[in-house]
């Protein structure tokens, strides 16, 4: 597994609408994954997982490294992950074992293994929530100087425009 890709997929999973199977299918299509296993039950389990996973990103936003680690450990205890070494495309790497796992369990396992590896390899301060007003999306910060604050280019430029307008207003008011 490319753990950064899996950690980013975990953030995308948390940001995804999971109201019904069509939403889950759309998420899987975005990731070039097969969609034929998706069920209502997977959606229900993934909605529950979204609620469990958000506090990990909230702790990241608060730069509470201990809480990030503690919450991820709690989630791995609640959702045991079975890693499996795979060599299907040359280099040996970790996958989550798929035997007897539902689609939801597989996505949860990949999310947790990806996030846990990211936290161990790059540090616990890599998870956050978008700083833009009225945006609750989460992100994985892979920038070299850990400076990411927004979920997307769109939110970043929206926030910059708002800050620029606020400065103009302040200048106009003081003139
Ligand atoms: Zn692989
Ligand atoms: Zn955002």
CSV table of C-alpha atoms and ligand atoms in Angstrom, one decimal:
chain,number,residue,atom,x,y,z
A,1,UNK,CA,0.0,0.0,0.0
A,2,UNK,CA,1.1,3.5,-0.8
A,3,UNK,CA,0.2,4.8,2.7
A,4,UNK,CA,-0.1,8.4,1.7
A,5,UNK,CA,-2.6,7.5,-1.0
A,6,UNK,CA,-4.6,5.4,1.6
A,7,UNK,CA,-4.5,8.2,4.2
A,8,UNK,CA,-5.8,10.6,1.5
A,9,UNK,CA,-8.5,8.1,0.6
A,10,UNK,CA,-9.4,8.0,4.3
A,11,UNK,CA,-9.9,11.8,4.3
A,12,UNK,CA,-11.9,11.5,1.1
A,13,UNK,CA,-14.0,8.9,2.7
A,14,UNK,CA,-14.7,11.2,5.6
A,15,UNK,CA,-15.6,14.0,3.2
A,16,UNK,CA,-17.8,11.9,1.0
A,17,UNK,CA,-21.6,12.0,1.2
A,18,UNK,CA,-22.6,8.4,2.3
A,19,UNK,CA,-26.4,8.8,2.3
A,20,UNK,CA,-27.1,5.8,0.1
A,21,UNK,CA,-25.5,3.2,-2.2
A,22,UNK,CA,-25.2,5.6,-5.1
A,23,UNK,CA,-22.9,7.8,-3.0
A,24,UNK,CA,-20.7,4.9,-2.1
A,25,UNK,CA,-20.6,3.8,-5.7
A,26,UNK,CA,-19.5,7.4,-6.7
A,27,UNK,CA,-16.7,7.3,-4.0
A,28,UNK,CA,-15.5,3.9,-5.3
A,29,UNK,CA,-15.6,5.2,-8.9
A,30,UNK,CA,-13.4,8.1,-7.9
A,31,UNK,CA,-10.9,5.6,-6.6
A,32,UNK,CA,-11.1,3.3,-9.6
A,33,UNK,CA,-12.4,0.5,-7.4
A,34,UNK,CA,-15.0,-2.1,-8.3
A,35,UNK,CA,-18.5,-1.1,-7.3
A,36,UNK,CA,-20.5,-4.3,-7.5
A,37,UNK,CA,-20.0,-5.2,-3.7
A,38,UNK,CA,-21.5,-1.9,-2.4
A,39,UNK,CA,-24.6,-2.4,-0.2
A,40,UNK,CA,-26.8,-0.3,2.0
A,41,UNK,CA,-25.2,-1.9,5.0
A,42,UNK,CA,-21.8,-0.8,3.9
A,43,UNK,CA,-23.1,2.8,3.7
A,44,UNK,CA,-24.5,2.6,7.2
A,45,UNK,CA,-21.3,1.2,8.6
A,46,UNK,CA,-19.2,3.9,6.8
A,47,UNK,CA,-21.5,6.7,8.1
A,48,UNK,CA,-20.8,5.3,11.6
A,49,UNK,CA,-17.1,5.2,10.8
A,50,UNK,CA,-17.2,8.8,9.6
A,51,UNK,CA,-18.5,9.9,13.0
A,52,UNK,CA,-15.7,7.8,14.7
A,53,UNK,CA,-13.0,9.2,12.4
A,54,UNK,CA,-13.7,12.9,12.6
A,55,UNK,CA,-12.3,13.3,16.2
A,56,UNK,CA,-8.9,12.1,14.9
A,57,UNK,CA,-8.8,15.0,12.4
A,58,UNK,CA,-10.2,17.4,15.1
A,59,UNK,CA,-7.3,16.4,17.3
A,60,UNK,CA,-5.0,17.0,14.4
A,61,UNK,CA,-6.4,20.5,13.9
A,62,UNK,CA,-5.9,21.2,17.6
A,63,UNK,CA,-2.3,20.0,17.2
A,64,UNK,CA,-2.9,17.5,20.0
A,65,UNK,CA,-0.5,14.8,18.9
A,66,UNK,CA,-1.3,12.5,21.9
A,67,UNK,CA,-5.0,12.6,21.1
A,68,UNK,CA,-4.4,11.8,17.4
A,69,UNK,CA,-2.4,8.7,18.4
A,70,UNK,CA,-4.8,7.7,21.2
A,71,UNK,CA,-7.9,8.0,19.0
A,72,UNK,CA,-6.3,6.0,16.1
A,73,UNK,CA,-5.2,3.3,18.5
A,74,UNK,CA,-8.8,3.2,19.9
A,75,UNK,CA,-10.2,2.9,16.4
A,76,UNK,CA,-7.8,0.1,15.5
A,77,UNK,CA,-8.8,-1.8,18.6
A,78,UNK,CA,-12.5,-1.3,17.6
A,79,UNK,CA,-11.9,-2.3,14.0
A,80,UNK,CA,-9.1,-4.9,14.0
A,81,UNK,CA,-7.1,-4.7,10.8
A,82,UNK,CA,-5.5,-7.8,9.3
A,83,UNK,CA,-2.6,-6.7,7.2
A,84,UNK,CA,-1.3,-8.9,4.4
A,85,UNK,CA,2.0,-8.7,2.5
A,86,UNK,CA,1.5,-8.5,-1.2
A,87,UNK,CA,3.9,-8.5,-4.1
A,88,UNK,CA,1.4,-8.2,-7.0
A,89,UNK,CA,3.2,-5.3,-8.7
A,90,UNK,CA,6.8,-6.0,-8.0
A,91,UNK,CA,7.7,-4.5,-4.6
A,92,UNK,CA,6.4,-6.1,-1.5
A,93,UNK,CA,3.9,-3.9,0.3
A,94,UNK,CA,1.1,-4.1,2.8
A,95,UNK,CA,-2.6,-4.6,1.9
A,96,UNK,CA,-5.5,-5.2,4.1
A,97,UNK,CA,-6.6,-8.9,3.9
A,98,UNK,CA,-9.9,-9.2,2.0
A,99,UNK,CA,-11.0,-12.7,3.1
A,100,UNK,CA,-14.3,-12.6,4.8
A,101,UNK,CA,-14.2,-8.8,5.0
A,102,UNK,CA,-17.2,-6.7,3.8
A,103,UNK,CA,-16.5,-3.7,1.6
A,104,UNK,CA,-17.0,-1.4,4.6
A,105,UNK,CA,-14.6,-3.4,6.7
A,106,UNK,CA,-12.0,-3.3,3.9
A,107,UNK,CA,-12.3,0.5,3.5
A,108,UNK,CA,-12.2,1.0,7.2
A,109,UNK,CA,-9.1,-1.2,7.5
A,110,UNK,CA,-7.3,0.6,4.7
A,111,UNK,CA,-8.2,4.0,6.2
A,112,UNK,CA,-6.8,3.1,9.6
A,113,UNK,CA,-3.7,1.3,8.3
A,114,UNK,CA,-3.0,4.3,5.9
A,115,UNK,CA,-3.5,6.9,8.7
A,116,UNK,CA,-1.5,5.0,11.3
A,117,UNK,CA,1.4,4.5,8.9
A,118,UNK,CA,1.3,8.2,7.9
A,119,UNK,CA,1.3,9.3,11.6
A,120,UNK,CA,4.3,7.0,12.3
A,121,UNK,CA,6.3,8.0,9.2
A,122,UNK,CA,5.5,11.7,8.8
A,123,UNK,CA,4.3,12.6,12.3
A,124,UNK,CA,1.0,13.1,14.1
A,125,UNK,CA,0.4,16.7,13.0
A,126,UNK,CA,-0.5,15.9,9.4
A,127,UNK,CA,-4.3,15.6,9.8
A,128,UNK,CA,-6.6,18.6,9.8
A,129,UNK,CA,-9.9,20.2,9.1
A,130,UNK,CA,-10.3,23.0,6.5
A,131,UNK,CA,-9.9,26.5,7.9
A,132,UNK,CA,-12.3,28.0,5.5
A,133,UNK,CA,-15.6,29.4,6.9
A,134,UNK,CA,-18.4,26.9,6.7
A,135,UNK,CA,-16.3,24.1,5.3
A,136,UNK,CA,-16.0,20.9,7.4
A,137,UNK,CA,-13.8,18.9,5.0
A,138,UNK,CA,-10.7,17.2,6.3
A,139,UNK,CA,-7.3,16.8,4.7
A,140,UNK,CA,-4.0,15.0,4.9
A,141,UNK,CA,-1.1,17.5,4.9
A,142,UNK,CA,1.8,16.2,2.8
A,143,UNK,CA,3.4,19.6,2.3
A,144,UNK,CA,7.1,19.7,3.1
A,145,UNK,CA,6.7,22.4,5.8
A,146,UNK,CA,3.3,21.2,7.2
A,147,UNK,CA,1.6,24.4,6.2
A,148,UNK,CA,-1.6,23.2,4.7
A,149,UNK,CA,-4.8,24.8,6.1
A,150,UNK,CA,-7.5,24.2,3.4
A,151,UNK,CA,-9.1,21.1,2.0
A,152,UNK,CA,-8.9,22.3,-1.6
A,153,UNK,CA,-7.6,25.0,-3.9
A,154,UNK,CA,-11.2,26.3,-4.1
A,155,UNK,CA,-11.4,26.9,-0.3
A,156,UNK,CA,-7.9,28.4,-0.2
A,157,UNK,CA,-8.7,31.0,-2.8
A,158,UNK,CA,-12.2,31.7,-1.3
A,159,UNK,CA,-10.5,32.4,2.0
A,160,UNK,CA,-7.8,34.6,0.4
A,161,UNK,CA,-10.5,36.7,-1.4
A,162,UNK,CA,-12.4,37.1,1.9
A,163,UNK,CA,-9.2,38.2,3.7
A,164,UNK,CA,-8.4,40.6,0.9
A,165,UNK,CA,-11.9,42.2,1.0
A,166,UNK,CA,-11.7,42.5,4.8
A,167,UNK,CA,-8.3,44.3,4.4
A,168,UNK,CA,-9.8,46.7,1.8
A,169,UNK,CA,-12.7,47.4,4.0
A,170,UNK,CA,-10.4,48.2,6.9
A,171,UNK,CA,-8.3,50.5,4.7
A,172,UNK,CA,-11.5,52.2,3.4
A,173,UNK,CA,-12.8,52.6,7.0
A,174,UNK,CA,-9.6,54.2,8.3
A,175,UNK,CA,-9.3,56.6,5.2
B,1,LIG,ZN1,-0.8,-3.4,-4.0
B,2,LIG,ZN1,-12.6,23.5,2.6
